[in-house]
Short mmCIF file of C-alpha atoms in Angstrom, two decimals:
data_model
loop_
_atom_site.label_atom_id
_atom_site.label_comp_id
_atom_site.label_asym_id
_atom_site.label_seq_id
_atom_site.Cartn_x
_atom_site.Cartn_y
_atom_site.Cartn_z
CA UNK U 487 -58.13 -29.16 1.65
CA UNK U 488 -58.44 -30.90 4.88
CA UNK U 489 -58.85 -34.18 4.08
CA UNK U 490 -61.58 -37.15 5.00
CA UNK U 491 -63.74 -35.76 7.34
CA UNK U 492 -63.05 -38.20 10.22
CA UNK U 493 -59.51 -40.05 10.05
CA UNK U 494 -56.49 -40.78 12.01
CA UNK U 495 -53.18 -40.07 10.87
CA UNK U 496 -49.65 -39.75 11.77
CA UNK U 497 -49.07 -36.04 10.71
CA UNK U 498 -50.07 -32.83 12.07
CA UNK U 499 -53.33 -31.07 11.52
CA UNK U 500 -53.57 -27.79 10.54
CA UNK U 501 -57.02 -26.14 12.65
CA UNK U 502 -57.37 -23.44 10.11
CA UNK U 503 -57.58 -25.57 7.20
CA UNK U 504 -59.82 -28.16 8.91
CA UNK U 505 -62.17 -25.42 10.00
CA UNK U 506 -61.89 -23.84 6.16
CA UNK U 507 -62.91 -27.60 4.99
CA UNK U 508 -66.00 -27.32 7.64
CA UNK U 509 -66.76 -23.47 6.63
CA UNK U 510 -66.74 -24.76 2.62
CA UNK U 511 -69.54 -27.52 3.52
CA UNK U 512 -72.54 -24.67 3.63
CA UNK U 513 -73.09 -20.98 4.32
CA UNK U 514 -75.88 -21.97 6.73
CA UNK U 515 -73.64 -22.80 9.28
CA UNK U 516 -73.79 -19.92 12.23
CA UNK U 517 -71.03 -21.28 14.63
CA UNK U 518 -68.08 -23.34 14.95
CA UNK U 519 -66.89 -25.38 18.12
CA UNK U 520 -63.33 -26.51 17.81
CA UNK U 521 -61.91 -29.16 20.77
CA UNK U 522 -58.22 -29.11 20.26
CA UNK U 523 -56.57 -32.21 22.64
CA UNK U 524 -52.76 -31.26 23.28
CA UNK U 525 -50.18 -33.76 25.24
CA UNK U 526 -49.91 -32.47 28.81
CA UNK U 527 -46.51 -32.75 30.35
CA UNK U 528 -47.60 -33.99 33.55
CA UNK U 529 -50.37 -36.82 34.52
CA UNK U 530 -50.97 -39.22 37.95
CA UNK U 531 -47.72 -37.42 39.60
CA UNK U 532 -45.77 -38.08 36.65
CA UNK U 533 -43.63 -35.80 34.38
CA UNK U 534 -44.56 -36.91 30.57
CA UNK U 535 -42.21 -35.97 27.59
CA UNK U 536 -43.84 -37.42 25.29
CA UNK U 537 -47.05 -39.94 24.68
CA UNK U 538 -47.40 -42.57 22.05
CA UNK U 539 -50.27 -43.76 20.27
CA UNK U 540 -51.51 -46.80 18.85
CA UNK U 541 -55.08 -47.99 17.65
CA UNK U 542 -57.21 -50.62 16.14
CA UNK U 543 -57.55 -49.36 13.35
CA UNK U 544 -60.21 -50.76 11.30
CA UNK U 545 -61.93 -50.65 14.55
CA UNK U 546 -61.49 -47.03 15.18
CA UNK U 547 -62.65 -46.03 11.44
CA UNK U 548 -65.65 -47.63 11.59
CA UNK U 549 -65.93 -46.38 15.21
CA UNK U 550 -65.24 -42.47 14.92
CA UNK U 551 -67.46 -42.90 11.56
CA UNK U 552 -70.08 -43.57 13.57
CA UNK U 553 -70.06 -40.94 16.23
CA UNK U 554 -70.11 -38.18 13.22
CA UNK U 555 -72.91 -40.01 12.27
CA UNK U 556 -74.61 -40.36 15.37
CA UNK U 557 -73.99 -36.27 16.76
CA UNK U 558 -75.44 -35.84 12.94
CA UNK U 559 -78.82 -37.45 13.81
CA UNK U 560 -78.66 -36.60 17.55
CA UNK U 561 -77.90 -32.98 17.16
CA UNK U 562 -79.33 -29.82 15.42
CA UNK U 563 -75.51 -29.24 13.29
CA UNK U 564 -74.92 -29.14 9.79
CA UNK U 565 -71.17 -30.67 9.62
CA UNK U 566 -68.33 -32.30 11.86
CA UNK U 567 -64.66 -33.14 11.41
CA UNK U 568 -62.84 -35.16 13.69
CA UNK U 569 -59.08 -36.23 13.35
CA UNK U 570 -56.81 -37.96 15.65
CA UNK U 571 -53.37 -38.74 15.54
CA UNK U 572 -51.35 -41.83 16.07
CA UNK U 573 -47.77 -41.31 16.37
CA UNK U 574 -45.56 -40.16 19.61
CA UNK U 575 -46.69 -36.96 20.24
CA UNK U 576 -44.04 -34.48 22.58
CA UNK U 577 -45.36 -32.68 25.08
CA UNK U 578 -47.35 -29.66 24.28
CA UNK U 579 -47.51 -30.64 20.97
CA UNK U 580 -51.62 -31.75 19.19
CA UNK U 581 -53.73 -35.01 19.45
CA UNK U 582 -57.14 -34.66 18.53
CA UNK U 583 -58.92 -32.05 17.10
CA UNK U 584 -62.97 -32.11 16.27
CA UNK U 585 -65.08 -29.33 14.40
CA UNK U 586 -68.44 -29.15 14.74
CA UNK U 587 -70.41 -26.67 12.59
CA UNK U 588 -73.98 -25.84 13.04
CA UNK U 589 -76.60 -22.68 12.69
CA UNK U 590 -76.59 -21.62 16.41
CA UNK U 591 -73.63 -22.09 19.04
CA UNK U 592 -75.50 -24.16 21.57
CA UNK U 593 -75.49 -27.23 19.81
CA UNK U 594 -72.63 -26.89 18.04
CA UNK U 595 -70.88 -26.36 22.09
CA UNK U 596 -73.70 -29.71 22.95
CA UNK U 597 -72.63 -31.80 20.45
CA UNK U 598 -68.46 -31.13 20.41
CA UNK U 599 -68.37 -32.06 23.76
CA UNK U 600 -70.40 -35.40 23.55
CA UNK U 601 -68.14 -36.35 20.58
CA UNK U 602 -64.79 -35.92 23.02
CA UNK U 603 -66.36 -37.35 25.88
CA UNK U 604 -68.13 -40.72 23.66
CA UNK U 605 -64.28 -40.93 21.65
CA UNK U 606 -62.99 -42.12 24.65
CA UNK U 607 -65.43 -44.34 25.64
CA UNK U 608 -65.93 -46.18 22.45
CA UNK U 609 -62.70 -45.81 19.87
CA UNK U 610 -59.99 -48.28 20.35
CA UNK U 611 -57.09 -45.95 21.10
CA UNK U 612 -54.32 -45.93 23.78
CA UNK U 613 -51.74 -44.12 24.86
CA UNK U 614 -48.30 -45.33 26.37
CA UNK U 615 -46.53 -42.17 28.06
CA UNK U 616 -42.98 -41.78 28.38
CA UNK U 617 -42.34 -40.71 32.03
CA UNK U 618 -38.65 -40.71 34.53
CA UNK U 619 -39.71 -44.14 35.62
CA UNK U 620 -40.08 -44.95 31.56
CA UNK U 621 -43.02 -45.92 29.74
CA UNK U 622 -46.35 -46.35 31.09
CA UNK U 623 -49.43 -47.57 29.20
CA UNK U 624 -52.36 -45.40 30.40
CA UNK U 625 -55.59 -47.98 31.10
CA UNK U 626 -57.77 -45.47 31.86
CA UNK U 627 -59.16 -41.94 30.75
CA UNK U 628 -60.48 -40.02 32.86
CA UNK Y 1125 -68.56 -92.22 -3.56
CA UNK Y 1126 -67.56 -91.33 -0.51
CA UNK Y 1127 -69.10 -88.14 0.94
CA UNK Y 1128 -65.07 -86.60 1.52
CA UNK Y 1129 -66.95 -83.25 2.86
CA UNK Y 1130 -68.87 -84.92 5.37
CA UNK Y 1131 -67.85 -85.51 9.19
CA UNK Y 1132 -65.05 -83.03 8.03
CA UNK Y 1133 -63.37 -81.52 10.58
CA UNK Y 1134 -63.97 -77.84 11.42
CA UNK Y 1135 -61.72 -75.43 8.78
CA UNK Y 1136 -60.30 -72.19 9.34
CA UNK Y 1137 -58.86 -70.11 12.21
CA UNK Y 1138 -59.56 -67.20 14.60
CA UNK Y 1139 -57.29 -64.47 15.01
CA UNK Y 1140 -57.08 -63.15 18.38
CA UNK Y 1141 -55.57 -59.60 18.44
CA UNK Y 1142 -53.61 -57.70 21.94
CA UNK Y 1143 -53.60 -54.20 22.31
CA UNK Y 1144 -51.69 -51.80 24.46
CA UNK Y 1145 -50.93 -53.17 27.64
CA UNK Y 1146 -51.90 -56.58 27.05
CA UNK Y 1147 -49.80 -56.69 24.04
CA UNK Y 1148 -47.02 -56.44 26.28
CA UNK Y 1149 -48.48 -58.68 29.11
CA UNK Y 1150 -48.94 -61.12 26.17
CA UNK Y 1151 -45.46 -60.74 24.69
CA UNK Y 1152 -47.42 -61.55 21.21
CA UNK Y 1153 -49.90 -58.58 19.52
CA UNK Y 1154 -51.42 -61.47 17.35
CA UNK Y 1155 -52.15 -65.35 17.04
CA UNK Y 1156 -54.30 -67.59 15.54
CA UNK Y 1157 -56.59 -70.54 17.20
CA UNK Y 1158 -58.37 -73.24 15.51
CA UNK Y 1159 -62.34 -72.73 14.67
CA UNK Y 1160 -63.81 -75.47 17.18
CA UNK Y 1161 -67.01 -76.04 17.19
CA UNK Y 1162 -68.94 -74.50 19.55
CA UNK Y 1163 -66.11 -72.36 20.98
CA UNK Y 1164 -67.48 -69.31 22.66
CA UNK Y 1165 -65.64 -66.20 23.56
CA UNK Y 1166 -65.53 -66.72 27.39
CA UNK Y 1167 -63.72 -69.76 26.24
CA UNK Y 1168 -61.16 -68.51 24.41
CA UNK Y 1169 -60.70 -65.47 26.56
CA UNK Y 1170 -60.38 -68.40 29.42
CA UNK Y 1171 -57.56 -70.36 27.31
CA UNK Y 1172 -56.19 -67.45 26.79
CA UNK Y 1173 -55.63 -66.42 30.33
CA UNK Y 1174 -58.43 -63.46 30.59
CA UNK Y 1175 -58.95 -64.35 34.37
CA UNK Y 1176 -55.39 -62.86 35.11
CA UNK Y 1177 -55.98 -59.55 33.08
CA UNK Y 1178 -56.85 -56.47 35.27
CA UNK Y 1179 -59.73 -54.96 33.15
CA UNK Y 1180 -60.12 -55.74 29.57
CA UNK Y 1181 -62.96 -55.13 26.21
CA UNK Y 1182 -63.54 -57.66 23.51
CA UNK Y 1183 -64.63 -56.85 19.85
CA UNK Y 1184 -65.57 -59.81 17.48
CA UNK Y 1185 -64.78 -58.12 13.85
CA UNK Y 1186 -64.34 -55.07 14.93
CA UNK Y 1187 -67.48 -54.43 17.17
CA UNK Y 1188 -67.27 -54.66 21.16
CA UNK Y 1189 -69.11 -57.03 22.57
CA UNK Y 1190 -69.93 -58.11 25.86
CA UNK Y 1191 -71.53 -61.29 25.00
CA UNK Y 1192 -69.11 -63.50 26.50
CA UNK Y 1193 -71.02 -66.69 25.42
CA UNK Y 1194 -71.35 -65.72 22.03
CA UNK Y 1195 -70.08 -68.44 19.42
CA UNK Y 1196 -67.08 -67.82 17.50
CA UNK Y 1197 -66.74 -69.34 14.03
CA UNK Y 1198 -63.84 -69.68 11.55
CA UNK Y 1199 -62.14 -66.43 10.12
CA UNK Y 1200 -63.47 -64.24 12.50
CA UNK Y 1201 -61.30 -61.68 14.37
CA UNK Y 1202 -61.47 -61.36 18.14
CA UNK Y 1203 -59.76 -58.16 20.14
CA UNK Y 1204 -58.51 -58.02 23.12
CA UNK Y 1205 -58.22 -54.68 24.23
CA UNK Y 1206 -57.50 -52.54 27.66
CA UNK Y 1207 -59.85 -49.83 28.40
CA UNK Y 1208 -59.50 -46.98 25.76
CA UNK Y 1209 -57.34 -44.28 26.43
CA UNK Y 1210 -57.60 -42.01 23.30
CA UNK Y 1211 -58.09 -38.19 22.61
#
């Protein structure tokens, strides 16, 4: 159920079956945080149909690997999940999705959001959107 | 006997990988350079034209570096990446 606990993958995720897979780790955990990324159909003035990935990927193993292990140590949570896809995504459609489990909500809410906001300062993904005036390789997240 | 390994010129070869948008500026994802002695990676980012890239982050085997005169050494692999854009 659920696979590795942090990966990258072409496929979609299922949320309930990740969060099942985070649930089945121990019944100490209080509260889930769930940060579900979704392709937006519109960025810099731009309509977007669709946005492709591509990654690094030995690079970006080793990488999200270690911010699971890192929120471990840094924060008081029991388990986390993260999984990102790299295919072309349409619009509206999922990207990334992490699960953080721990005994009380405020670090699970601490922790989720330092893993989103450190992903895209330190895994090796990018994404090329297809716009009107065609396809655009994004250099920088906000 | 002669000493055939000595004086021997330096073996092996870096690969130099291009992501996203300077794959394309490139025109190549992937090449390989010769192992010089005492090649550093603001050298080969130099051959390689770094001074015309916009904004760019290196990894040597996987792990970004900013140590531009770090030495590079045969079989090692050197990224060239734009600034992440994932999640």
């Amino acid at each position: 159920m659920g696979g590795a606990t942090v990966r990258t993958q072409e496929e979609d995720f299922s949320i309930e079956e990740e969060v099942d897979a985070l649930r089945a780790v121990s019944r100490r955990i209080g509260g889930i945080v769930t940060f579900l990324g979704c392709a937006r159909d519109f960025s810099e003035g731009r309509d977007v149909s669709a946005i492709a990935f591509e990654q690094y990927a030995s690079m970006a193993e080793t990488a999200m690997e270690g911010l699971r292990a890192e929120a471990l140590e840094t924060f008081d949570i029991i388990e986390v999940r993260i999984i990102h896809r790299i295919t072309t995504v349409n619009a509206g459609e999922q990207i990334v999705l992490i699960v953080v489990g721990a005994e009380h909500r405020a670090s699970a809410f601490d922790a989720c959001r330092w893993i989103i906001d450190t992903l895209k300062q330190r895994v090796p993904i990018w994404k090329r959107e297809t716009t009107p005036d065609g396809k655009i390789w994004e250099s920088q997240h906000p | 006997m002669p000493d055939l390994t000595a004086n021997s010129a330096p073996t092996g070869e870096i690969t130099v990988l291009f992501f996203g948008s300077l794959a394309l500026k490139r025109g190549q994802r992937k090449l390989t350079v010769a192992a010089e002695a005492e090649l550093t990676l603001r050298q080969l980012v130099s051959q390689l034209g770094g001074a015309q890239w916009h904004s760019f982050l290196l990894a040597v085997n996987q792990e970004q570096t900013n140590d531009l005169d770090r030495l590079l050494h045969a079989n090692d692999e050197v990224a060239m990446m734009p600034p992440f854009s994932g999640g």
